[in-house]
Amino acid sequence: MLSLAGPSRAGAGAAPAHSQARPQAQPLPQVDDCAKGVSAEQVLARVNAMRAQRQYCGPKPFAAVAPLSWDARLQASAQAYADELSLLDKLTHIDQRGQGLRERVLERGYVFRQVAENLAGGPQYLDEVMAGWLGSEGHCENLMEPRFQDIGMACVAGPGELERYWVMHLGRKAK
């Protein structure tokens, strides 16, 4: 079961919504499940391989874009939020304190010009969640946004109905 929360973006330049089928990327080999942990290297390899190719997010084509760099602050923010979602057993872009993405990443010291969040619940494998996000127009646009430079991601296996909670934070630092 794959459950996606609509993508969240803060900062300038959120793209308009579109809907249309897009070509499917070739599946990558499966990696360790979320309970065993997904490494920064695995995430970067898959995301940057995807960003290195032309993608369609709905009808909107995206040319290949620069690779992302791992950011420990975005990872810490994603980890803390994945932990919270697991306890809540739901996907939402607003935390228990009523705060959104902006506040969560700033709390971890990531001062940004632009930031986005992709959430998913259910998939066991990184490749499954990535395929789900590529198939969702807004999530795909977040992944292919050329202005983003940094990424952090976490997954928590929990006891709830969704079983696994994936959080990806993408950003561009303020100058």
PDB file of C-alpha atoms in Angstrom:
ATOM      1  CA  MET A   1       0.000   0.000   0.000  1.00  0.00           C
ATOM      2  CA  LEU A   2       1.324   3.441  -0.917  1.00  0.00           C
ATOM      3  CA  SER A   3      -0.140   6.534   0.632  1.00  0.00           C
ATOM      4  CA  LEU A   4       1.092   9.984  -0.379  1.00  0.00           C
ATOM      5  CA  ALA A   5       0.429  13.305   1.257  1.00  0.00           C
ATOM      6  CA  GLY A   6       0.281  16.165  -1.220  1.00  0.00           C
ATOM      7  CA  PRO A   7       3.675  17.824  -1.592  1.00  0.00           C
ATOM      8  CA  SER A   8       4.545  20.857   0.499  1.00  0.00           C
ATOM      9  CA  ARG A   9       6.671  23.806  -0.586  1.00  0.00           C
ATOM     10  CA  ALA A  10       7.791  26.983   1.095  1.00  0.00           C
ATOM     11  CA  GLY A  11       9.556  29.864  -0.538  1.00  0.00           C
ATOM     12  CA  ALA A  12       9.238  31.352  -3.972  1.00  0.00           C
ATOM     13  CA  GLY A  13       8.168  29.588  -7.131  1.00  0.00           C
ATOM     14  CA  ALA A  14       5.672  26.808  -6.320  1.00  0.00           C
ATOM     15  CA  ALA A  15       4.617  25.275  -9.642  1.00  0.00           C
ATOM     16  CA  PRO A  16       0.968  25.028 -10.779  1.00  0.00           C
ATOM     17  CA  ALA A  17      -0.783  21.672 -10.725  1.00  0.00           C
ATOM     18  CA  HIS A  18      -1.208  19.594 -13.928  1.00  0.00           C
ATOM     19  CA  SER A  19      -2.244  16.019 -14.585  1.00  0.00           C
ATOM     20  CA  GLN A  20      -1.284  13.677 -17.391  1.00  0.00           C
ATOM     21  CA  ALA A  21       0.488  10.339 -17.738  1.00  0.00           C
ATOM     22  CA  ARG A  22       4.268  10.391 -18.058  1.00  0.00           C
ATOM     23  CA  PRO A  23       6.788   7.834 -19.250  1.00  0.00           C
ATOM     24  CA  GLN A  24       7.899   5.361 -16.590  1.00  0.00           C
ATOM     25  CA  ALA A  25      11.546   5.165 -15.523  1.00  0.00           C
ATOM     26  CA  GLN A  26      13.298   1.818 -15.417  1.00  0.00           C
ATOM     27  CA  PRO A  27      13.048   0.242 -11.932  1.00  0.00           C
ATOM     28  CA  LEU A  28      16.213   0.106  -9.871  1.00  0.00           C
ATOM     29  CA  PRO A  29      17.247  -2.888  -7.766  1.00  0.00           C
ATOM     30  CA  GLN A  30      15.627  -3.145  -4.347  1.00  0.00           C
ATOM     31  CA  VAL A  31      17.605  -1.936  -1.338  1.00  0.00           C
ATOM     32  CA  ASP A  32      17.329  -2.613   2.364  1.00  0.00           C
ATOM     33  CA  ASP A  33      13.901  -2.000   3.781  1.00  0.00           C
ATOM     34  CA  CYS A  34      13.137   0.940   5.991  1.00  0.00           C
ATOM     35  CA  ALA A  35      13.439  -1.074   9.192  1.00  0.00           C
ATOM     36  CA  LYS A  36      17.094  -1.797   8.370  1.00  0.00           C
ATOM     37  CA  GLY A  37      17.766   1.807   7.389  1.00  0.00           C
ATOM     38  CA  VAL A  38      18.357   3.545   4.111  1.00  0.00           C
ATOM     39  CA  SER A  39      21.712   5.230   3.808  1.00  0.00           C
ATOM     40  CA  ALA A  40      22.424   8.727   2.537  1.00  0.00           C
ATOM     41  CA  GLU A  41      24.480   7.111  -0.243  1.00  0.00           C
ATOM     42  CA  GLN A  42      21.508   5.017  -1.397  1.00  0.00           C
ATOM     43  CA  VAL A  43      19.168   8.005  -1.395  1.00  0.00           C
ATOM     44  CA  LEU A  44      21.640  10.254  -3.199  1.00  0.00           C
ATOM     45  CA  ALA A  45      22.399   7.589  -5.809  1.00  0.00           C
ATOM     46  CA  ARG A  46      18.724   7.101  -6.676  1.00  0.00           C
ATOM     47  CA  VAL A  47      17.645  10.731  -6.521  1.00  0.00           C
ATOM     48  CA  ASN A  48      20.648  12.002  -8.459  1.00  0.00           C
ATOM     49  CA  ALA A  49      20.292   9.252 -11.088  1.00  0.00           C
ATOM     50  CA  MET A  50      16.693  10.342 -11.552  1.00  0.00           C
ATOM     51  CA  ARG A  51      17.661  14.054 -11.701  1.00  0.00           C
ATOM     52  CA  ALA A  52      20.327  13.238 -14.325  1.00  0.00           C
ATOM     53  CA  GLN A  53      17.590  12.218 -16.805  1.00  0.00           C
ATOM     54  CA  ARG A  54      14.756  14.121 -18.445  1.00  0.00           C
ATOM     55  CA  GLN A  55      11.571  13.500 -16.478  1.00  0.00           C
ATOM     56  CA  TYR A  56       7.912  14.302 -16.989  1.00  0.00           C
ATOM     57  CA  CYS A  57       5.976  15.494 -13.964  1.00  0.00           C
ATOM     58  CA  GLY A  58       2.497  15.186 -15.348  1.00  0.00           C
ATOM     59  CA  PRO A  59       2.632  16.992 -18.694  1.00  0.00           C
ATOM     60  CA  LYS A  60       5.496  19.249 -17.627  1.00  0.00           C
ATOM     61  CA  PRO A  61       8.911  18.165 -18.943  1.00  0.00           C
ATOM     62  CA  PHE A  62      11.980  18.712 -16.782  1.00  0.00           C
ATOM     63  CA  ALA A  63      15.443  18.668 -18.318  1.00  0.00           C
ATOM     64  CA  ALA A  64      18.198  16.894 -16.419  1.00  0.00           C
ATOM     65  CA  VAL A  65      19.254  18.965 -13.411  1.00  0.00           C
ATOM     66  CA  ALA A  66      22.279  19.172 -11.130  1.00  0.00           C
ATOM     67  CA  PRO A  67      22.775  16.545  -8.434  1.00  0.00           C
ATOM     68  CA  LEU A  68      21.829  17.230  -4.837  1.00  0.00           C
ATOM     69  CA  SER A  69      24.109  17.149  -1.801  1.00  0.00           C
ATOM     70  CA  TRP A  70      23.249  15.489   1.496  1.00  0.00           C
ATOM     71  CA  ASP A  71      22.545  17.945   4.298  1.00  0.00           C
ATOM     72  CA  ALA A  72      22.646  16.696   7.886  1.00  0.00           C
ATOM     73  CA  ARG A  73      20.218  19.425   9.060  1.00  0.00           C
ATOM     74  CA  LEU A  74      17.608  18.432   6.480  1.00  0.00           C
ATOM     75  CA  GLN A  75      18.149  14.783   7.406  1.00  0.00           C
ATOM     76  CA  ALA A  76      17.673  15.585  11.117  1.00  0.00           C
ATOM     77  CA  SER A  77      14.481  17.482  10.314  1.00  0.00           C
ATOM     78  CA  ALA A  78      13.202  14.615   8.150  1.00  0.00           C
ATOM     79  CA  GLN A  79      14.103  12.053  10.842  1.00  0.00           C
ATOM     80  CA  ALA A  80      12.332  13.950  13.620  1.00  0.00           C
ATOM     81  CA  TYR A  81       9.235  14.345  11.476  1.00  0.00           C
ATOM     82  CA  ALA A  82       9.214  10.705  10.346  1.00  0.00           C
ATOM     83  CA  ASP A  83       9.371   9.723  14.027  1.00  0.00           C
ATOM     84  CA  GLU A  84       6.389  11.979  14.770  1.00  0.00           C
ATOM     85  CA  LEU A  85       4.331  10.713  11.818  1.00  0.00           C
ATOM     86  CA  SER A  86       4.967   7.152  12.933  1.00  0.00           C
ATOM     87  CA  LEU A  87       3.614   7.944  16.398  1.00  0.00           C
ATOM     88  CA  LEU A  88       0.597   9.772  14.926  1.00  0.00           C
ATOM     89  CA  ASP A  89       0.042   7.018  12.317  1.00  0.00           C
ATOM     90  CA  LYS A  90      -0.931   9.542   9.651  1.00  0.00           C
ATOM     91  CA  LEU A  91       0.547  11.666   6.872  1.00  0.00           C
ATOM     92  CA  THR A  92       0.211  15.402   7.275  1.00  0.00           C
ATOM     93  CA  HIS A  93       2.405  18.408   6.540  1.00  0.00           C
ATOM     94  CA  ILE A  94       1.365  20.102   9.809  1.00  0.00           C
ATOM     95  CA  ASP A  95       2.937  18.722  13.002  1.00  0.00           C
ATOM     96  CA  GLN A  96       1.359  18.275  16.438  1.00  0.00           C
ATOM     97  CA  ARG A  97       2.364  21.822  17.422  1.00  0.00           C
ATOM     98  CA  GLY A  98       0.639  23.274  14.361  1.00  0.00           C
ATOM     99  CA  GLN A  99       3.953  23.991  12.649  1.00  0.00           C
ATOM    100  CA  GLY A 100       4.751  23.390   9.009  1.00  0.00           C
ATOM    101  CA  LEU A 101       7.867  22.597   7.056  1.00  0.00           C
ATOM    102  CA  ARG A 102       9.361  26.097   7.367  1.00  0.00           C
ATOM    103  CA  GLU A 103       9.459  25.958  11.146  1.00  0.00           C
ATOM    104  CA  ARG A 104      10.710  22.367  11.313  1.00  0.00           C
ATOM    105  CA  VAL A 105      13.740  22.935   9.078  1.00  0.00           C
ATOM    106  CA  LEU A 106      14.577  26.269  10.712  1.00  0.00           C
ATOM    107  CA  GLU A 107      14.535  24.506  14.114  1.00  0.00           C
ATOM    108  CA  ARG A 108      17.321  22.263  12.819  1.00  0.00           C
ATOM    109  CA  GLY A 109      19.383  25.245  11.671  1.00  0.00           C
ATOM    110  CA  TYR A 110      18.703  25.062   7.933  1.00  0.00           C
ATOM    111  CA  VAL A 111      18.206  28.669   6.826  1.00  0.00           C
ATOM    112  CA  PHE A 112      16.653  28.472   3.384  1.00  0.00           C
ATOM    113  CA  ARG A 113      15.631  30.406   0.360  1.00  0.00           C
ATOM    114  CA  GLN A 114      13.314  27.577  -0.732  1.00  0.00           C
ATOM    115  CA  VAL A 115      12.346  24.257   0.831  1.00  0.00           C
ATOM    116  CA  ALA A 116       9.991  21.380   0.018  1.00  0.00           C
ATOM    117  CA  GLU A 117       8.735  18.226   1.664  1.00  0.00           C
ATOM    118  CA  ASN A 118       7.630  14.899   0.184  1.00  0.00           C
ATOM    119  CA  LEU A 119       5.817  12.416   2.428  1.00  0.00           C
ATOM    120  CA  ALA A 120       4.794   8.823   1.842  1.00  0.00           C
ATOM    121  CA  GLY A 121       3.479   5.993   3.944  1.00  0.00           C
ATOM    122  CA  GLY A 122       3.546   2.280   3.350  1.00  0.00           C
ATOM    123  CA  PRO A 123       6.360   1.342   0.975  1.00  0.00           C
ATOM    124  CA  GLN A 124       9.018  -0.992   2.322  1.00  0.00           C
ATOM    125  CA  TYR A 125      11.641  -0.122  -0.261  1.00  0.00           C
ATOM    126  CA  LEU A 126      13.274   3.129  -1.331  1.00  0.00           C
ATOM    127  CA  ASP A 127      12.597   2.291  -4.979  1.00  0.00           C
ATOM    128  CA  GLU A 128       8.866   1.917  -4.259  1.00  0.00           C
ATOM    129  CA  VAL A 129       8.604   5.308  -2.596  1.00  0.00           C
ATOM    130  CA  MET A 130      10.662   6.969  -5.329  1.00  0.00           C
ATOM    131  CA  ALA A 131       8.421   5.451  -8.024  1.00  0.00           C
ATOM    132  CA  GLY A 132       5.359   6.733  -6.153  1.00  0.00           C
ATOM    133  CA  TRP A 133       6.790  10.246  -5.948  1.00  0.00           C
ATOM    134  CA  LEU A 134       7.789  10.219  -9.630  1.00  0.00           C
ATOM    135  CA  GLY A 135       4.228   9.199 -10.489  1.00  0.00           C
ATOM    136  CA  SER A 136       2.775  12.082  -8.480  1.00  0.00           C
ATOM    137  CA  GLU A 137       3.037  15.372 -10.316  1.00  0.00           C
ATOM    138  CA  GLY A 138       3.724  17.656  -7.350  1.00  0.00           C
ATOM    139  CA  HIS A 139       6.146  15.276  -5.648  1.00  0.00           C
ATOM    140  CA  CYS A 140       7.968  14.790  -8.947  1.00  0.00           C
ATOM    141  CA  GLU A 141       8.229  18.563  -9.423  1.00  0.00           C
ATOM    142  CA  ASN A 142       9.822  18.827  -5.969  1.00  0.00           C
ATOM    143  CA  LEU A 143      12.355  16.138  -6.903  1.00  0.00           C
ATOM    144  CA  MET A 144      13.205  17.801 -10.222  1.00  0.00           C
ATOM    145  CA  GLU A 145      13.238  21.432  -9.042  1.00  0.00           C
ATOM    146  CA  PRO A 146      16.509  22.807 -10.449  1.00  0.00           C
ATOM    147  CA  ARG A 147      16.890  25.405  -7.704  1.00  0.00           C
ATOM    148  CA  PHE A 148      17.197  22.763  -4.981  1.00  0.00           C
ATOM    149  CA  GLN A 149      20.746  21.931  -3.918  1.00  0.00           C
ATOM    150  CA  ASP A 150      20.335  19.893  -0.731  1.00  0.00           C
ATOM    151  CA  ILE A 151      18.433  16.852   0.462  1.00  0.00           C
ATOM    152  CA  GLY A 152      17.788  14.956   3.662  1.00  0.00           C
ATOM    153  CA  MET A 153      15.556  11.928   4.021  1.00  0.00           C
ATOM    154  CA  ALA A 154      14.403   9.493   6.666  1.00  0.00           C
ATOM    155  CA  CYS A 155      12.122   6.522   7.033  1.00  0.00           C
ATOM    156  CA  VAL A 156      10.697   5.094  10.235  1.00  0.00           C
ATOM    157  CA  ALA A 157       9.056   1.698  10.580  1.00  0.00           C
ATOM    158  CA  GLY A 158       6.164   1.984  12.982  1.00  0.00           C
ATOM    159  CA  PRO A 159       3.358  -0.101  14.406  1.00  0.00           C
ATOM    160  CA  GLY A 160       0.549   1.767  12.650  1.00  0.00           C
ATOM    161  CA  GLU A 161      -1.552   0.976   9.625  1.00  0.00           C
ATOM    162  CA  LEU A 162       0.906   2.527   7.156  1.00  0.00           C
ATOM    163  CA  GLU A 163       3.843   0.626   8.753  1.00  0.00           C
ATOM    164  CA  ARG A 164       6.517   2.916   7.243  1.00  0.00           C
ATOM    165  CA  TYR A 165       6.736   6.683   7.115  1.00  0.00           C
ATOM    166  CA  TRP A 166       9.021   8.367   4.568  1.00  0.00           C
ATOM    167  CA  VAL A 167       9.988  12.032   4.794  1.00  0.00           C
ATOM    168  CA  MET A 168      12.164  13.852   2.260  1.00  0.00           C
ATOM    169  CA  HIS A 169      13.247  17.458   2.718  1.00  0.00           C
ATOM    170  CA  LEU A 170      14.734  19.347  -0.227  1.00  0.00           C
ATOM    171  CA  GLY A 171      16.156  22.823  -0.031  1.00  0.00           C
ATOM    172  CA  ARG A 172      18.253  25.681  -1.233  1.00  0.00           C
ATOM    173  CA  LYS A 173      20.176  27.570   1.419  1.00  0.00           C
ATOM    174  CA  ALA A 174      19.750  31.305   1.868  1.00  0.00           C
ATOM    175  CA  LYS A 175      22.809  33.268   0.826  1.00  0.00           C
TER     176      LYS A 175
END
